[in-house]
Amino acid sequence: ANYYWLQDGLVLDGYYYTLASVITNDESGPEGFKFRLLGVDLVKAPIQGGIPDFARVIRRKTPLCAYGMLFGSAFLVDGEYIYIYGYRDADSARELLVARVEKQNFENIETWEFFDGREFCPDMRRAVGVLQHVSCEMSVTRMGEKRYLAVFQYDTNSWYVAYALAPSPWGPFGAPHKAYEATEGQLCASAYVY
C-alpha cells in the first residue's frame, strides 16, 4: 500500500498545500529504511475553521520527482514568489535545489522556473545545487532584508543540525555551520535522529 510522507506545507488563498512524497513499503531496504519513493503529489485541502479539511482533499501527480531530483522539501513565500526547495543526491553530498513561481500560478507547475546557477529557467533538468550537505527535511526562512537562513540535518542522517546563510532565496549560500548535535543516536543502533 502506498502512503504519503508529508513535506513542507503552505496556506494560500484559503487552501492548505503540500507536495507529498508518495512512498511504498520495500522490505529489501536496510533496517529503518524499508520504504521506497515513488513520486510527488500535489495535495490541496480547503481550510475550514482554521484547519485543513482533509475529507475534501484534492491530489494529483506531479513531475517533481524526476532526473534524480525531488522538489517540495521546503517553501518560502517572499514577495510575489513562492520558492520551492528540493534536493538531488550528488557524488559528494545531497544538494539543495531551488524553483520559484508567482503566487497566483502555484498549482500550474508548467509555469515554475528552476535556478540554473545564473538565472531561473523553465527546464527542471538545468537546476543546479546551491548548497551541499542538506537533508530531505529542511527549511528556508527570511531573516530580514537580504538575509536568508537554511536549516537542515547535515548530510541527511548525521547527528547534526546545521545552517547556512544567503543574501537571496537562491543563494549564494555560505558554508554550512553545525549548530547542534543530537546525541540520542548513540543510545542504540536503531535510534535515528532527524
PDB file of C-alpha atoms in Angstrom:
ATOM      1  CA  ALA A   1       0.000   0.000   0.000  1.00  0.00           C
ATOM      2  CA  ASN A   2       1.216   3.489  -0.832  1.00  0.00           C
ATOM      3  CA  TYR A   3       1.182   6.331   1.656  1.00  0.00           C
ATOM      4  CA  TYR A   4       2.238   9.965   1.910  1.00  0.00           C
ATOM      5  CA  TRP A   5       5.322  11.303   3.594  1.00  0.00           C
ATOM      6  CA  LEU A   6       4.417  14.956   4.058  1.00  0.00           C
ATOM      7  CA  GLN A   7       6.977  17.569   3.229  1.00  0.00           C
ATOM      8  CA  ASP A   8       6.547  21.293   3.969  1.00  0.00           C
ATOM      9  CA  GLY A   9       3.156  22.951   3.670  1.00  0.00           C
ATOM     10  CA  LEU A  10       1.755  26.390   2.998  1.00  0.00           C
ATOM     11  CA  VAL A  11      -1.590  28.157   3.120  1.00  0.00           C
ATOM     12  CA  LEU A  12      -2.566  30.120   0.020  1.00  0.00           C
ATOM     13  CA  ASP A  13      -5.961  31.643  -0.852  1.00  0.00           C
ATOM     14  CA  GLY A  14      -7.884  29.575   1.721  1.00  0.00           C
ATOM     15  CA  TYR A  15      -6.208  26.245   0.907  1.00  0.00           C
ATOM     16  CA  TYR A  16      -3.506  24.171   2.541  1.00  0.00           C
ATOM     17  CA  TYR A  17      -0.938  22.806   0.062  1.00  0.00           C
ATOM     18  CA  THR A  18       1.835  20.275   0.368  1.00  0.00           C
ATOM     19  CA  LEU A  19       3.998  18.423  -2.113  1.00  0.00           C
ATOM     20  CA  ALA A  20       3.774  14.987  -0.535  1.00  0.00           C
ATOM     21  CA  SER A  21       6.263  12.223  -1.230  1.00  0.00           C
ATOM     22  CA  VAL A  22       4.472   9.069  -2.379  1.00  0.00           C
ATOM     23  CA  ILE A  23       6.023   6.146  -0.509  1.00  0.00           C
ATOM     24  CA  THR A  24       5.596   2.379  -0.615  1.00  0.00           C
ATOM     25  CA  ASN A  25       6.952  -0.313   1.691  1.00  0.00           C
ATOM     26  CA  ASP A  26      10.080  -2.081   0.459  1.00  0.00           C
ATOM     27  CA  GLU A  27      11.291  -4.908   2.679  1.00  0.00           C
ATOM     28  CA  SER A  28      14.571  -5.110   0.747  1.00  0.00           C
ATOM     29  CA  GLY A  29      15.781  -1.849   2.353  1.00  0.00           C
ATOM     30  CA  PRO A  30      18.026  -1.796   5.430  1.00  0.00           C
ATOM     31  CA  GLU A  31      16.544  -1.583   8.928  1.00  0.00           C
ATOM     32  CA  GLY A  32      14.891   1.789   9.411  1.00  0.00           C
ATOM     33  CA  PHE A  33      14.684   2.373   5.645  1.00  0.00           C
ATOM     34  CA  LYS A  34      12.258  -0.276   4.406  1.00  0.00           C
ATOM     35  CA  PHE A  35      10.500   2.091   2.039  1.00  0.00           C
ATOM     36  CA  ARG A  36      10.850   3.410  -1.490  1.00  0.00           C
ATOM     37  CA  LEU A  37       9.981   6.774  -3.060  1.00  0.00           C
ATOM     38  CA  LEU A  38       7.534   6.584  -5.976  1.00  0.00           C
ATOM     39  CA  GLY A  39       6.891  10.246  -6.772  1.00  0.00           C
ATOM     40  CA  VAL A  40       5.482  13.552  -5.526  1.00  0.00           C
ATOM     41  CA  ASP A  41       1.797  14.505  -5.436  1.00  0.00           C
ATOM     42  CA  LEU A  42       0.350  17.990  -5.098  1.00  0.00           C
ATOM     43  CA  VAL A  43      -2.119  17.782  -2.205  1.00  0.00           C
ATOM     44  CA  LYS A  44      -4.658  20.572  -1.641  1.00  0.00           C
ATOM     45  CA  ALA A  45      -7.251  20.840   1.131  1.00  0.00           C
ATOM     46  CA  PRO A  46      -9.628  23.727   1.914  1.00  0.00           C
ATOM     47  CA  ILE A  47      -9.154  25.486   5.228  1.00  0.00           C
ATOM     48  CA  GLN A  48     -12.330  25.188   7.334  1.00  0.00           C
ATOM     49  CA  GLY A  49     -12.466  26.700  10.821  1.00  0.00           C
ATOM     50  CA  GLY A  50      -8.762  27.403  10.707  1.00  0.00           C
ATOM     51  CA  ILE A  51      -7.666  23.829   9.897  1.00  0.00           C
ATOM     52  CA  PRO A  52      -7.308  21.814   6.677  1.00  0.00           C
ATOM     53  CA  ASP A  53     -10.400  19.770   5.778  1.00  0.00           C
ATOM     54  CA  PHE A  54      -8.716  16.538   4.680  1.00  0.00           C
ATOM     55  CA  ALA A  55     -12.087  14.943   3.942  1.00  0.00           C
ATOM     56  CA  ARG A  56     -12.204  17.239   0.883  1.00  0.00           C
ATOM     57  CA  VAL A  57      -8.609  16.819  -0.247  1.00  0.00           C
ATOM     58  CA  ILE A  58      -7.680  17.112  -3.918  1.00  0.00           C
ATOM     59  CA  ARG A  59      -4.479  15.432  -5.099  1.00  0.00           C
ATOM     60  CA  ARG A  60      -2.695  14.985  -8.361  1.00  0.00           C
ATOM     61  CA  LYS A  61       0.582  13.570  -9.591  1.00  0.00           C
ATOM     62  CA  THR A  62       3.401  15.963 -10.480  1.00  0.00           C
ATOM     63  CA  PRO A  63       6.656  15.746 -12.454  1.00  0.00           C
ATOM     64  CA  LEU A  64       8.596  16.986  -9.393  1.00  0.00           C
ATOM     65  CA  CYS A  65      10.377  13.708  -8.724  1.00  0.00           C
ATOM     66  CA  ALA A  66      12.456  13.074 -11.829  1.00  0.00           C
ATOM     67  CA  TYR A  67      16.026  13.216 -13.154  1.00  0.00           C
ATOM     68  CA  GLY A  68      17.291  12.269  -9.690  1.00  0.00           C
ATOM     69  CA  MET A  69      15.665  15.362  -8.196  1.00  0.00           C
ATOM     70  CA  LEU A  70      12.782  15.910  -5.783  1.00  0.00           C
ATOM     71  CA  PHE A  71      11.052  19.230  -5.066  1.00  0.00           C
ATOM     72  CA  GLY A  72       8.823  20.121  -2.128  1.00  0.00           C
ATOM     73  CA  SER A  73      11.109  19.827   0.901  1.00  0.00           C
ATOM     74  CA  ALA A  74      10.505  23.449   1.873  1.00  0.00           C
ATOM     75  CA  PHE A  75       8.518  26.505   0.803  1.00  0.00           C
ATOM     76  CA  LEU A  76       9.357  30.170   1.234  1.00  0.00           C
ATOM     77  CA  VAL A  77       6.837  32.881   0.372  1.00  0.00           C
ATOM     78  CA  ASP A  78       8.836  36.023  -0.372  1.00  0.00           C
ATOM     79  CA  GLY A  79       7.336  38.971  -2.228  1.00  0.00           C
ATOM     80  CA  GLU A  80       5.353  37.862  -5.279  1.00  0.00           C
ATOM     81  CA  TYR A  81       7.081  34.480  -5.445  1.00  0.00           C
ATOM     82  CA  ILE A  82       6.850  31.140  -3.742  1.00  0.00           C
ATOM     83  CA  TYR A  83      10.248  29.459  -3.627  1.00  0.00           C
ATOM     84  CA  ILE A  84      10.165  25.679  -3.634  1.00  0.00           C
ATOM     85  CA  TYR A  85      13.212  23.816  -2.389  1.00  0.00           C
ATOM     86  CA  GLY A  86      14.272  20.323  -3.258  1.00  0.00           C
ATOM     87  CA  TYR A  87      17.340  18.164  -3.451  1.00  0.00           C
ATOM     88  CA  ARG A  88      19.476  15.913  -5.576  1.00  0.00           C
ATOM     89  CA  ASP A  89      21.927  13.286  -4.385  1.00  0.00           C
ATOM     90  CA  ALA A  90      25.291  14.279  -5.826  1.00  0.00           C
ATOM     91  CA  ASP A  91      28.599  12.431  -5.688  1.00  0.00           C
ATOM     92  CA  SER A  92      29.861  14.289  -2.638  1.00  0.00           C
ATOM     93  CA  ALA A  93      26.653  15.176  -0.750  1.00  0.00           C
ATOM     94  CA  ARG A  94      22.955  15.909  -1.107  1.00  0.00           C
ATOM     95  CA  GLU A  95      22.496  19.299  -2.831  1.00  0.00           C
ATOM     96  CA  LEU A  96      19.818  21.936  -2.316  1.00  0.00           C
ATOM     97  CA  LEU A  97      17.840  22.907  -5.452  1.00  0.00           C
ATOM     98  CA  VAL A  98      15.578  25.953  -5.924  1.00  0.00           C
ATOM     99  CA  ALA A  99      12.465  26.582  -8.000  1.00  0.00           C
ATOM    100  CA  ARG A 100      10.108  29.541  -7.950  1.00  0.00           C
ATOM    101  CA  VAL A 101       6.676  30.508  -9.202  1.00  0.00           C
ATOM    102  CA  GLU A 102       4.451  33.551  -8.921  1.00  0.00           C
ATOM    103  CA  LYS A 103       1.891  33.013  -6.152  1.00  0.00           C
ATOM    104  CA  GLN A 104      -1.124  33.026  -8.456  1.00  0.00           C
ATOM    105  CA  ASN A 105       0.432  30.243 -10.587  1.00  0.00           C
ATOM    106  CA  PHE A 106       1.456  27.876  -7.791  1.00  0.00           C
ATOM    107  CA  GLU A 107      -0.747  24.970  -8.945  1.00  0.00           C
ATOM    108  CA  ASN A 108       0.387  25.373 -12.565  1.00  0.00           C
ATOM    109  CA  ILE A 109       3.704  23.521 -12.330  1.00  0.00           C
ATOM    110  CA  GLU A 110       4.377  24.126 -16.034  1.00  0.00           C
ATOM    111  CA  THR A 111       4.993  27.800 -15.109  1.00  0.00           C
ATOM    112  CA  TRP A 112       7.602  27.021 -12.470  1.00  0.00           C
ATOM    113  CA  GLU A 113      11.188  28.152 -13.025  1.00  0.00           C
ATOM    114  CA  PHE A 114      14.320  26.386 -11.777  1.00  0.00           C
ATOM    115  CA  PHE A 115      17.579  28.058 -10.776  1.00  0.00           C
ATOM    116  CA  ASP A 116      20.396  27.028 -13.144  1.00  0.00           C
ATOM    117  CA  GLY A 117      23.228  28.799 -11.308  1.00  0.00           C
ATOM    118  CA  ARG A 118      22.769  32.129 -13.094  1.00  0.00           C
ATOM    119  CA  GLU A 119      19.041  32.624 -13.624  1.00  0.00           C
ATOM    120  CA  PHE A 120      15.675  30.928 -13.378  1.00  0.00           C
ATOM    121  CA  CYS A 121      14.628  28.872 -16.396  1.00  0.00           C
ATOM    122  CA  PRO A 122      11.665  26.585 -17.238  1.00  0.00           C
ATOM    123  CA  ASP A 123      13.760  23.400 -17.583  1.00  0.00           C
ATOM    124  CA  MET A 124      13.942  21.412 -14.337  1.00  0.00           C
ATOM    125  CA  ARG A 125      16.843  19.367 -15.731  1.00  0.00           C
ATOM    126  CA  ARG A 126      19.039  22.503 -15.636  1.00  0.00           C
ATOM    127  CA  ALA A 127      18.597  23.009 -11.869  1.00  0.00           C
ATOM    128  CA  VAL A 128      21.930  23.151 -10.036  1.00  0.00           C
ATOM    129  CA  GLY A 129      22.840  22.625  -6.413  1.00  0.00           C
ATOM    130  CA  VAL A 130      23.178  25.834  -4.393  1.00  0.00           C
ATOM    131  CA  LEU A 131      24.194  24.267  -1.054  1.00  0.00           C
ATOM    132  CA  GLN A 132      25.874  20.963  -0.166  1.00  0.00           C
ATOM    133  CA  HIS A 133      25.202  18.566   2.749  1.00  0.00           C
ATOM    134  CA  VAL A 134      21.449  19.242   3.102  1.00  0.00           C
ATOM    135  CA  SER A 135      18.712  16.805   4.095  1.00  0.00           C
ATOM    136  CA  CYS A 136      15.214  15.997   2.895  1.00  0.00           C
ATOM    137  CA  GLU A 137      13.746  17.722   5.957  1.00  0.00           C
ATOM    138  CA  MET A 138      14.725  21.373   5.973  1.00  0.00           C
ATOM    139  CA  SER A 139      13.526  24.975   5.939  1.00  0.00           C
ATOM    140  CA  VAL A 140      14.476  28.331   4.428  1.00  0.00           C
ATOM    141  CA  THR A 141      13.414  31.473   6.290  1.00  0.00           C
ATOM    142  CA  ARG A 142      13.782  35.165   5.544  1.00  0.00           C
ATOM    143  CA  MET A 143      15.683  36.771   8.420  1.00  0.00           C
ATOM    144  CA  GLY A 144      15.456  40.403   7.321  1.00  0.00           C
ATOM    145  CA  GLU A 145      16.438  42.421   4.298  1.00  0.00           C
ATOM    146  CA  LYS A 146      18.699  40.307   2.058  1.00  0.00           C
ATOM    147  CA  ARG A 147      19.322  37.590   4.679  1.00  0.00           C
ATOM    148  CA  TYR A 148      18.010  34.041   4.327  1.00  0.00           C
ATOM    149  CA  LEU A 149      18.587  31.118   6.669  1.00  0.00           C
ATOM    150  CA  ALA A 150      18.558  27.463   5.574  1.00  0.00           C
ATOM    151  CA  VAL A 151      18.296  24.925   8.418  1.00  0.00           C
ATOM    152  CA  PHE A 152      18.774  21.202   7.795  1.00  0.00           C
ATOM    153  CA  GLN A 153      20.201  17.979   9.136  1.00  0.00           C
ATOM    154  CA  TYR A 154      23.820  17.854   7.993  1.00  0.00           C
ATOM    155  CA  ASP A 155      24.327  15.028   5.465  1.00  0.00           C
ATOM    156  CA  THR A 156      20.771  13.729   5.955  1.00  0.00           C
ATOM    157  CA  ASN A 157      21.415  11.075   8.603  1.00  0.00           C
ATOM    158  CA  SER A 158      24.055  12.629  10.836  1.00  0.00           C
ATOM    159  CA  TRP A 159      23.536  13.752  14.425  1.00  0.00           C
ATOM    160  CA  TYR A 160      23.976  17.421  13.479  1.00  0.00           C
ATOM    161  CA  VAL A 161      21.546  20.245  12.830  1.00  0.00           C
ATOM    162  CA  ALA A 162      23.234  22.775  10.552  1.00  0.00           C
ATOM    163  CA  TYR A 163      22.502  26.139   8.969  1.00  0.00           C
ATOM    164  CA  ALA A 164      23.745  28.303   6.127  1.00  0.00           C
ATOM    165  CA  LEU A 165      23.098  31.939   5.228  1.00  0.00           C
ATOM    166  CA  ALA A 166      22.491  33.620   1.874  1.00  0.00           C
ATOM    167  CA  PRO A 167      21.635  37.126   0.579  1.00  0.00           C
ATOM    168  CA  SER A 168      18.768  35.801  -1.595  1.00  0.00           C
ATOM    169  CA  PRO A 169      16.385  32.802  -1.583  1.00  0.00           C
ATOM    170  CA  TRP A 170      18.567  31.110  -4.232  1.00  0.00           C
ATOM    171  CA  GLY A 171      21.934  31.902  -2.677  1.00  0.00           C
ATOM    172  CA  PRO A 172      24.766  32.030  -2.859  1.00  0.00           C
ATOM    173  CA  PHE A 173      24.702  30.148   0.441  1.00  0.00           C
ATOM    174  CA  GLY A 174      27.745  30.212   2.660  1.00  0.00           C
ATOM    175  CA  ALA A 175      29.345  27.084   4.059  1.00  0.00           C
ATOM    176  CA  PRO A 176      27.168  25.019   6.408  1.00  0.00           C
ATOM    177  CA  HIS A 177      27.702  25.517  10.144  1.00  0.00           C
ATOM    178  CA  LYS A 178      26.890  22.726  12.581  1.00  0.00           C
ATOM    179  CA  ALA A 179      24.741  24.274  15.301  1.00  0.00           C
ATOM    180  CA  TYR A 180      23.562  21.323  17.415  1.00  0.00           C
ATOM    181  CA  GLU A 181      24.486  17.688  17.998  1.00  0.00           C
ATOM    182  CA  ALA A 182      21.624  15.290  18.779  1.00  0.00           C
ATOM    183  CA  THR A 183      23.447  12.623  20.775  1.00  0.00           C
ATOM    184  CA  GLU A 184      20.319  10.463  21.170  1.00  0.00           C
ATOM    185  CA  GLY A 185      21.554   8.498  18.159  1.00  0.00           C
ATOM    186  CA  GLN A 186      24.197   6.979  20.450  1.00  0.00           C
ATOM    187  CA  LEU A 187      21.544   5.232  22.577  1.00  0.00           C
ATOM    188  CA  CYS A 188      21.272   2.176  20.343  1.00  0.00           C
ATOM    189  CA  ALA A 189      21.948   1.057  16.764  1.00  0.00           C
ATOM    190  CA  SER A 190      18.295   1.500  15.721  1.00  0.00           C
ATOM    191  CA  ALA A 191      17.874   5.048  17.104  1.00  0.00           C
ATOM    192  CA  TYR A 192      17.550   7.641  14.344  1.00  0.00           C
ATOM    193  CA  VAL A 193      17.580  11.386  14.880  1.00  0.00           C
ATOM    194  CA  TYR A 194      16.182  13.761  12.287  1.00  0.00           C
TER     195      TYR A 194
END
